[in-house]
Coordinates of C-alpha atoms in Angstrom, one line a residue:
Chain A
X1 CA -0.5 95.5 57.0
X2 CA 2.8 93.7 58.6
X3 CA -0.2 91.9 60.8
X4 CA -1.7 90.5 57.7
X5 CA 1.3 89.6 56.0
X6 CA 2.0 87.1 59.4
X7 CA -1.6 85.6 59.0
X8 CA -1.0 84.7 55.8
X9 CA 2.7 83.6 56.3
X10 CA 0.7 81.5 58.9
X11 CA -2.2 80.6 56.9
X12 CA 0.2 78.9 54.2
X13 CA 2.9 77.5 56.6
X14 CA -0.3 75.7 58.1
X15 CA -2.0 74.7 55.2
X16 CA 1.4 73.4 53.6
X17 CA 2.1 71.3 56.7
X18 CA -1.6 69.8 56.7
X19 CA -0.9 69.0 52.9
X20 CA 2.1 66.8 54.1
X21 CA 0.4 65.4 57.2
X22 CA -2.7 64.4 55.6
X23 CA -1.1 63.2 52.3
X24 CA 2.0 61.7 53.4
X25 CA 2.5 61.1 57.0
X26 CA -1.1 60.3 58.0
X27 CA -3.1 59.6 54.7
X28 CA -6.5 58.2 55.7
X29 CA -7.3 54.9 54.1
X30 CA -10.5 54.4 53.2
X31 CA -12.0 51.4 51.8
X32 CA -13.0 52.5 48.5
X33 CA -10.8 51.5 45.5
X34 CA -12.1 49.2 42.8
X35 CA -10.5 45.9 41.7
X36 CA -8.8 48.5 38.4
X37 CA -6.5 49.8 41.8
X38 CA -5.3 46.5 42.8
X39 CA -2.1 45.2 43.0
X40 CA -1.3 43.1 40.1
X41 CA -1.0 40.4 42.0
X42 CA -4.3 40.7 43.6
X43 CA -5.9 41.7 40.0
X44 CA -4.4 38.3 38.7
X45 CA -6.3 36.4 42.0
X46 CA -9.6 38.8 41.0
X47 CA -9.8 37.2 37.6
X48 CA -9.1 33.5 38.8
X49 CA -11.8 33.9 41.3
X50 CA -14.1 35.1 39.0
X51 CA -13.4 32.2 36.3
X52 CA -13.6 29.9 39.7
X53 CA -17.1 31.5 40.5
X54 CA -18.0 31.2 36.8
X55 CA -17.2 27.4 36.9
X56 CA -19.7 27.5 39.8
X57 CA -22.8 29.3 39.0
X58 CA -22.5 29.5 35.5
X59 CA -23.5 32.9 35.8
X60 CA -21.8 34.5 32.7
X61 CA -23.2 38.1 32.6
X62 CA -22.0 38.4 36.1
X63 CA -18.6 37.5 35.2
X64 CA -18.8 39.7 32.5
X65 CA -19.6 42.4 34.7
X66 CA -16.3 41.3 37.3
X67 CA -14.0 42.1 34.4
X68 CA -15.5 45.3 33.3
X69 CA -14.9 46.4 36.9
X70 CA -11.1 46.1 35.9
X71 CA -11.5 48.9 33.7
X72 CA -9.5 47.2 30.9
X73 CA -10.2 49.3 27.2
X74 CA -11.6 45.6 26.0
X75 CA -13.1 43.9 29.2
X76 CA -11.8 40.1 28.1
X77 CA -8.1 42.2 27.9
X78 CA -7.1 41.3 31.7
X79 CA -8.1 37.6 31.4
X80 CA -7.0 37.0 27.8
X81 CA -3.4 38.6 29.3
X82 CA -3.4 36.4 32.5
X83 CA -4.2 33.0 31.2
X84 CA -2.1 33.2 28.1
X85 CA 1.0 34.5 30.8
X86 CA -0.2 31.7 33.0
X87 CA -0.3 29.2 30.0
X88 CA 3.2 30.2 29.1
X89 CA 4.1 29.6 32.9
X90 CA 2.6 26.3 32.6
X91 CA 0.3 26.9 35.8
X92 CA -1.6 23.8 36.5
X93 CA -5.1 22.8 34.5
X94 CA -7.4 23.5 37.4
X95 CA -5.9 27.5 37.7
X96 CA -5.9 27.5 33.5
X97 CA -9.5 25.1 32.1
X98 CA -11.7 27.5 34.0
X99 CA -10.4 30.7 33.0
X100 CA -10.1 29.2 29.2
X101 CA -13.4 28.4 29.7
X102 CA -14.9 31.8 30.5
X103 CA -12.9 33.4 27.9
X104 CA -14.4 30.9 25.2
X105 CA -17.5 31.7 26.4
X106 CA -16.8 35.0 26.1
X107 CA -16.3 34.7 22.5
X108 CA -12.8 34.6 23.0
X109 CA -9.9 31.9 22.3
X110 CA -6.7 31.9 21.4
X111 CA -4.3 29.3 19.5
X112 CA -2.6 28.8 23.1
X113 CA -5.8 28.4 25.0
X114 CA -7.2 25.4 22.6
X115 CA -5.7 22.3 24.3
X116 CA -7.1 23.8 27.5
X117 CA -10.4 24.2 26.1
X118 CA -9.8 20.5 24.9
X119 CA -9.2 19.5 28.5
X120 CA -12.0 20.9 29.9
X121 CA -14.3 19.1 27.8
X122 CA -16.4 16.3 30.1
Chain B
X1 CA -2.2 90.8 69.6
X2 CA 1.6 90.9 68.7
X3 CA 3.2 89.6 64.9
X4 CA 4.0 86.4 66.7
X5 CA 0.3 85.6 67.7
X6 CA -1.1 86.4 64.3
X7 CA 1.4 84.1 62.8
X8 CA 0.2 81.3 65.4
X9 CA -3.4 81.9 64.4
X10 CA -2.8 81.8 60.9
X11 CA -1.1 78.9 61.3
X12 CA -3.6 76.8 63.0
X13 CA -6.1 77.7 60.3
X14 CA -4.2 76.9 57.9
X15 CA -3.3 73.4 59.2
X16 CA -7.1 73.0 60.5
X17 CA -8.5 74.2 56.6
X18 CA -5.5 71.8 54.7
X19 CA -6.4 68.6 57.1
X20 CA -10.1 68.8 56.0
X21 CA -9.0 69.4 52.7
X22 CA -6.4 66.2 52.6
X23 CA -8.4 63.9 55.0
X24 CA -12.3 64.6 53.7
X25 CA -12.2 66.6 50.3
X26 CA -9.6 65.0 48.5
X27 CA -7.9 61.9 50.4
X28 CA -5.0 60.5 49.1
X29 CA -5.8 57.9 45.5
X30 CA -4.3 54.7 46.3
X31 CA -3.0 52.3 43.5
X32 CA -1.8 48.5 44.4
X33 CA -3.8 48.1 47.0
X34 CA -5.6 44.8 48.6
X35 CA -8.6 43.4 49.2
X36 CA -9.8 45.3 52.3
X37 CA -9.6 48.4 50.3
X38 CA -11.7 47.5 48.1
X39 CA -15.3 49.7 48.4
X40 CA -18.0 47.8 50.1
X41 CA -19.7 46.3 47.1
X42 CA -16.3 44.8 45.7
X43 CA -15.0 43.3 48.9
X44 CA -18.3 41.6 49.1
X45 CA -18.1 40.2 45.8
X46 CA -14.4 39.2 46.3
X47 CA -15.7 37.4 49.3
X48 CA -18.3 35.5 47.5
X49 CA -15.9 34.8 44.8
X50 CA -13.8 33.4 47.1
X51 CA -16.1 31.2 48.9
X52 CA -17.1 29.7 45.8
X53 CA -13.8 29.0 44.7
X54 CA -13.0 27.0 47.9
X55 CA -16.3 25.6 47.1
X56 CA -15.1 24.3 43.8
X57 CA -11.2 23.9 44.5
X58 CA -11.2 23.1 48.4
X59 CA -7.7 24.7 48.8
X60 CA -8.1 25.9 52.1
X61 CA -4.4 28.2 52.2
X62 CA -5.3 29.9 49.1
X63 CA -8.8 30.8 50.4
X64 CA -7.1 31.6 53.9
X65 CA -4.7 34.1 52.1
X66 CA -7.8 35.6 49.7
X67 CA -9.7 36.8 52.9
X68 CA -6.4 37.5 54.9
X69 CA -6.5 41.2 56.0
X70 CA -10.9 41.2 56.0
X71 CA -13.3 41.5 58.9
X72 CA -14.6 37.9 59.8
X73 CA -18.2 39.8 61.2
X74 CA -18.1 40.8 57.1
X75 CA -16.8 37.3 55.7
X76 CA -19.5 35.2 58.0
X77 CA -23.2 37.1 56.6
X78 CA -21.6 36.6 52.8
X79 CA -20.6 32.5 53.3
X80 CA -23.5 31.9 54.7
X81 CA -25.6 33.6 52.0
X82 CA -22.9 31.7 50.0
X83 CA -24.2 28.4 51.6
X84 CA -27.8 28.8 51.5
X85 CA -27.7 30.1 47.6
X86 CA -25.9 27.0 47.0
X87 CA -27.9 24.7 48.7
X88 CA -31.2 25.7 47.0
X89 CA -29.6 25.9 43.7
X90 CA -28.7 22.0 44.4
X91 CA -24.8 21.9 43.8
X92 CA -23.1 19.5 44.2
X93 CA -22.5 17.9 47.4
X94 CA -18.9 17.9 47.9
X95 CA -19.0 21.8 47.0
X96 CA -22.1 22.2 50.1
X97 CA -19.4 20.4 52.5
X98 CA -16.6 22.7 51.5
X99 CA -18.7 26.2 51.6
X100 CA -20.4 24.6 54.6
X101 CA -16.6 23.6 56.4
X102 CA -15.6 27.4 55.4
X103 CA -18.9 28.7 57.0
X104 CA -18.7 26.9 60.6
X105 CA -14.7 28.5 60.2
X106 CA -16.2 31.8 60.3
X107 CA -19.0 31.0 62.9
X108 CA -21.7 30.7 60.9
X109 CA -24.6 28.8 62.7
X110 CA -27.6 27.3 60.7
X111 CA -29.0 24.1 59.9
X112 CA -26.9 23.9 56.9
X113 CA -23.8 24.1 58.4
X114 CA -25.1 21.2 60.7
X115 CA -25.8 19.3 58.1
X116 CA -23.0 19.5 55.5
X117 CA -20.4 19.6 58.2
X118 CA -21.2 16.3 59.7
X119 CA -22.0 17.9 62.5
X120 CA -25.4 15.9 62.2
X121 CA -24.9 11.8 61.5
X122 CA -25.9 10.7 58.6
X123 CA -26.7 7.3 58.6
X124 CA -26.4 5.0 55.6
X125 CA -29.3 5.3 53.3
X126 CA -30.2 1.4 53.0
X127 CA -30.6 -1.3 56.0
X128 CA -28.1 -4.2 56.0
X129 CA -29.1 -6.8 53.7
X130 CA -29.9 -9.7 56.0
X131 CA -32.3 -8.3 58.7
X132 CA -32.5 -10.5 62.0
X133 CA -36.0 -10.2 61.6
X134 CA -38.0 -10.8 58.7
X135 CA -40.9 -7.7 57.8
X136 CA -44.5 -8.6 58.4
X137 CA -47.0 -7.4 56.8
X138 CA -49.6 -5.7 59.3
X139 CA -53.3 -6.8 58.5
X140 CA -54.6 -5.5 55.6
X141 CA -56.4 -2.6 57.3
X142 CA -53.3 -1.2 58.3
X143 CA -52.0 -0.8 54.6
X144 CA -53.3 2.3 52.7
X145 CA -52.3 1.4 48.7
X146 CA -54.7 3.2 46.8
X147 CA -54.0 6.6 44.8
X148 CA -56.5 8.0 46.8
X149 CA -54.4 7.2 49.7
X150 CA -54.3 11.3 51.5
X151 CA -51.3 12.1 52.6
X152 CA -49.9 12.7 56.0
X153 CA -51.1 15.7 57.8
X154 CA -48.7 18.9 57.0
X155 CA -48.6 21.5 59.1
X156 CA -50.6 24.7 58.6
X157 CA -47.9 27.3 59.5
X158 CA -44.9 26.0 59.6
X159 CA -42.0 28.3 61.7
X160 CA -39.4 30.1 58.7
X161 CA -36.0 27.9 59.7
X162 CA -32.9 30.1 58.9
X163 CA -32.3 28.9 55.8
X164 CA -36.1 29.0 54.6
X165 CA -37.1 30.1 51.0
X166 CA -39.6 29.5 49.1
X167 CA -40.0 26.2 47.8
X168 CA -40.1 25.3 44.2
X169 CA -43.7 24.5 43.3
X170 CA -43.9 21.0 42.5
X171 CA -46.4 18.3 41.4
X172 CA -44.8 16.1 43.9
X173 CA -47.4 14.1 45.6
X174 CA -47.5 11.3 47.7
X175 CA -50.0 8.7 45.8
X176 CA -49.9 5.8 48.7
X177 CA -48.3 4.5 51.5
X178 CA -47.8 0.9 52.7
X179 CA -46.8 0.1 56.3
X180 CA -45.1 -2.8 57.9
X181 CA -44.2 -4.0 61.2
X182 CA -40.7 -4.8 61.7
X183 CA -38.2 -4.9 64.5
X184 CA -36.2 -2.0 63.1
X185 CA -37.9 0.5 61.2
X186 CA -37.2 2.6 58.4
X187 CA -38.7 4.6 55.6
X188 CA -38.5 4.0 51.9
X189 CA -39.4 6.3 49.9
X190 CA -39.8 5.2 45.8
X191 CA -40.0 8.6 43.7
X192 CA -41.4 8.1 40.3
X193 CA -42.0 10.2 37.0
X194 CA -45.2 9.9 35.4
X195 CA -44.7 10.5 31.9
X196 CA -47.5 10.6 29.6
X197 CA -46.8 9.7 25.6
X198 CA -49.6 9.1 23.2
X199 CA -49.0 5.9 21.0
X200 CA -51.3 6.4 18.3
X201 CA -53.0 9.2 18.9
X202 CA -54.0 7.5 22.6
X203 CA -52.2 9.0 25.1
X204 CA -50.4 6.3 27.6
X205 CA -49.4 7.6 31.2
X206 CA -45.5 5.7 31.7
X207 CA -44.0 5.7 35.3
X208 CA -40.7 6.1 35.0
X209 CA -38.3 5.4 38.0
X210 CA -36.4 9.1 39.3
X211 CA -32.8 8.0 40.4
X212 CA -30.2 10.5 41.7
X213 CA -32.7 12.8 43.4
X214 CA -32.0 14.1 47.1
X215 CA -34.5 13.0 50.0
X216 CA -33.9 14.4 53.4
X217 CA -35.5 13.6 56.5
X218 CA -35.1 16.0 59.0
X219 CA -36.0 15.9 62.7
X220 CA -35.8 17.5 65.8
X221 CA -31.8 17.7 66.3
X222 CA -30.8 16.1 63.1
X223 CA -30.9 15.2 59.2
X224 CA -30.7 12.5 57.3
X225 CA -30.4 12.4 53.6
X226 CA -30.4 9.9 50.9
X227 CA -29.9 9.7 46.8
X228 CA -32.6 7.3 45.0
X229 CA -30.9 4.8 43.3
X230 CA -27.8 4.5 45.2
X231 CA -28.2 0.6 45.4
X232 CA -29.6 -0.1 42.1
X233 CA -30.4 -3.4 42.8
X234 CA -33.2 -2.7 45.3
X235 CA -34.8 -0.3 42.6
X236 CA -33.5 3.0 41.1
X237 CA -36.8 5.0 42.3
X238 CA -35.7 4.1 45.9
X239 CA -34.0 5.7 48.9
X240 CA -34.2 4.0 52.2
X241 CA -33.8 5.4 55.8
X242 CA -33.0 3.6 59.3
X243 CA -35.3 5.4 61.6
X244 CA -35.6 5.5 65.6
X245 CA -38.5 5.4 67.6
X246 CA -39.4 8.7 69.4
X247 CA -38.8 10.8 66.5
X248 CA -40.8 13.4 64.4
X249 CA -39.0 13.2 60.6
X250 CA -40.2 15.8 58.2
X251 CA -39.8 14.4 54.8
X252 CA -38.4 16.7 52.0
X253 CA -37.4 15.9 48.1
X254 CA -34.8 17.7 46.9
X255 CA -33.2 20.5 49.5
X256 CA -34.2 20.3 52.9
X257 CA -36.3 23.6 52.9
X258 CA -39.7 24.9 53.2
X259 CA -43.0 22.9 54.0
X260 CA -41.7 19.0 54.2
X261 CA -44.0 17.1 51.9
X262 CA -44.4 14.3 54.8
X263 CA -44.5 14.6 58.3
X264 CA -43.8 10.7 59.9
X265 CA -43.7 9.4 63.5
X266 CA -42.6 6.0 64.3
X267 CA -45.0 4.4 66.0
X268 CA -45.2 1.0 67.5
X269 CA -47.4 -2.0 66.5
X270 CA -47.8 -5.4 67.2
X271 CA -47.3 -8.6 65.1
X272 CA -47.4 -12.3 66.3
X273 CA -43.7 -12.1 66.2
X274 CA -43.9 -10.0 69.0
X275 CA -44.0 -6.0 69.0
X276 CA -42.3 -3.8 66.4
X277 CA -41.8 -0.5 64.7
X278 CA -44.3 0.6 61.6
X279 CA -42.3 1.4 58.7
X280 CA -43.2 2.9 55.6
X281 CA -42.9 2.9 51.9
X282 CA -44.0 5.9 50.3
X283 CA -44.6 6.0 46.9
X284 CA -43.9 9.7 45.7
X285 CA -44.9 11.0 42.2
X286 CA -44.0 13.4 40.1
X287 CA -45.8 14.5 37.5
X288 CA -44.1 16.2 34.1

């Protein structure tokens, strides 16, 4: 009985110090997160690239399907959010027309956006 | 065994069963994290993204700091499917140099890369004005100008390049060609539309000049390419090439992919001016 009581004593004084190796002092990183897990800075970049793509290849279902990949409640949420911040920041018009653009032709636009729309008229 | 021995064993279990558990069954989540973390299919995508923003915006930092921390043997497969997507889908050409400049970074090797980078000359697309020599006509059996005219011999089986995809069907044909002697030879090619309209209830074929369209000779360590209509004044149907003796150009319309429509060699002829180069107009047409 006292023997059993020690393997278990053991069991969880070994399983409690795994827990803190293998979650804190050695986590393994594995190359799986989603573009949702980004860093905000990185999410902002992810949605620039994919209105830069969009300008490129015109391909709007794939851009649609980029920002569902953030895992916003409304997909247009992240890049309505960024480009009116960025607007308000007064980022130039190459960051700002194309990612007024894909929100227009997203079936978004807001009162800010307009004058970029505007601008990115030919 | 003694207390102290059972405690060891338990203990290494322990640790052995909570290491599976952290580092296979449930690994740490990880929020903020960065590109390379990204699962496979996402990284890829950021990678194309990121290509075709340099492609569009040609801000070589930014793109630098978007692929920072990701395996160049992953970046160079996706730029050059990058490339080759672009090229066939005909963008524009400043955005082919860029994606083509970002490819060669990463060690990408094909004849697009070649091509857009500079790596292969390309020479202007029209001769200078005032020639030293003026162009004789060869004798009239020389000059095929009938729409009968067949067209040079293509290959049968032509070897995929890198970069080969099928080509567009197209009702490009090559309705004559007209050969000259000069001292310095080139190729014209004229690329017209023919357009048919019916004018009271008769239907009239128009031929309608194509400007702005890509020709590209390409030969054995090299490309050449030229837009019709980029002097206006010779005609807006036309795009001219210097060419060298000793050369095999394959002519293509459009991208530089798939069976050329033309195969040319430069061969030499005689005039009473002395000896000379053949060169060739081609009159190309394309049918709507």
């Amino acid at each position: 009985m006292k023997r059993l009581l020690w393997f278990l004593l053991g069991i969880i004084l070994g399983f409690g110090l795994a827990l803190f190796i293998g979650w804190e002092l050695l986590p393994i990183q594995r190359a799986n997160s989603s573009p949702a897990l980004l860093r905000r800075d990185y999410r902002e970049e992810y949605i620039r690239l994919i209105a830069a793509a969009y300008q490129v290849d015109g391909d709007l279902p794939l851009a649609q399907k980029r920002l569902v990949a953030l895992q916003s409640d409304t997909f247009t949420t992240p890049l309505i959010d960024v480009t009116e911040r960025w607007i308000q920041q007064g980022k130039p018009d190459t960051i700002l027309i194309p990612l007024v653009q894909l929100a227009h032709d997203l079936g978004v636009s807001t009162p800010a956006m307009q004058p970029y729309l505007q601008r990115g008229q030919p | 065994m003694k207390s102290w021995g059972v405690l060891i064993t338990g203990l290494v279990l322990g640790l052995a069963a909570g290491l599976v558990y952290t580092w296979v069954i449930s690994p740490p989540q990880y929020y903020d994290t960065y590109p390379p973390l990204l699962d496979k299919t996402y990284r890829t995508e950021w990678i194309q993204m990121t290509a075709l923003a340099y492609g569009a915006e040609g801000n070589w930092n930014r793109t630098q700091l978007r692929l920072q921390g990701l395996a160049e043997a992953e970046i160079r497969p996706i730029v050059a499917t990058v490339l080759e997507q672009a090229v066939v889908a005909g963008r524009p050409l400043v955005t082919l140099q860029r994606l083509a400049e970002l490819a060669a970074f990463y060690g990408v090797d094909t004849p697009a890369v070649h091509i857009y980078t500079g790596e292969v000359t390309v020479v202007p697309p029209l001769p200078p004005a005032s020639s030293p020599t003026p162009p004789v006509i060869v004798p009239p059996t020389a000059t095929v100008s009938s729409p009968t005219a067949t067209p040079s011999p293509r290959p049968t089986l032509t070897a995929p390049s890198p970069l080969s995809t099928p080509q567009p069907l197209t009702a490009l044909r090559i309705v004559s060609q007209t050969f000259t002697c000069e001292a310095q030879p080139h190729i014209t090619v004229s690329l017209m539309l023919s357009h048919t309209i019916t004018v009271r209830r008769r239907e009239q074929v128009e031929m309608l000049p194509l400007p702005g369209r890509e020709v590209w000779l390409l030969w054995e360590d090299g490309a050449d390419r030229a837009v019709t209509g980029f002097k206006p004044e010779v005609g807006l149907e036309r795009a001219d090439f210097a060419v060298e003796p000793g050369h095999v150009y394959k002519l293509y319309i459009d991208t530089p992919q798939g069976v050329p429509l033309s195969t040319i060699q430069v061969e030499p002829c005689t005039t009473d001016a002395g000896e000379g180069w053949v060169s060739r107009l081609l009159m190309l047409l394309e049918q709507e």
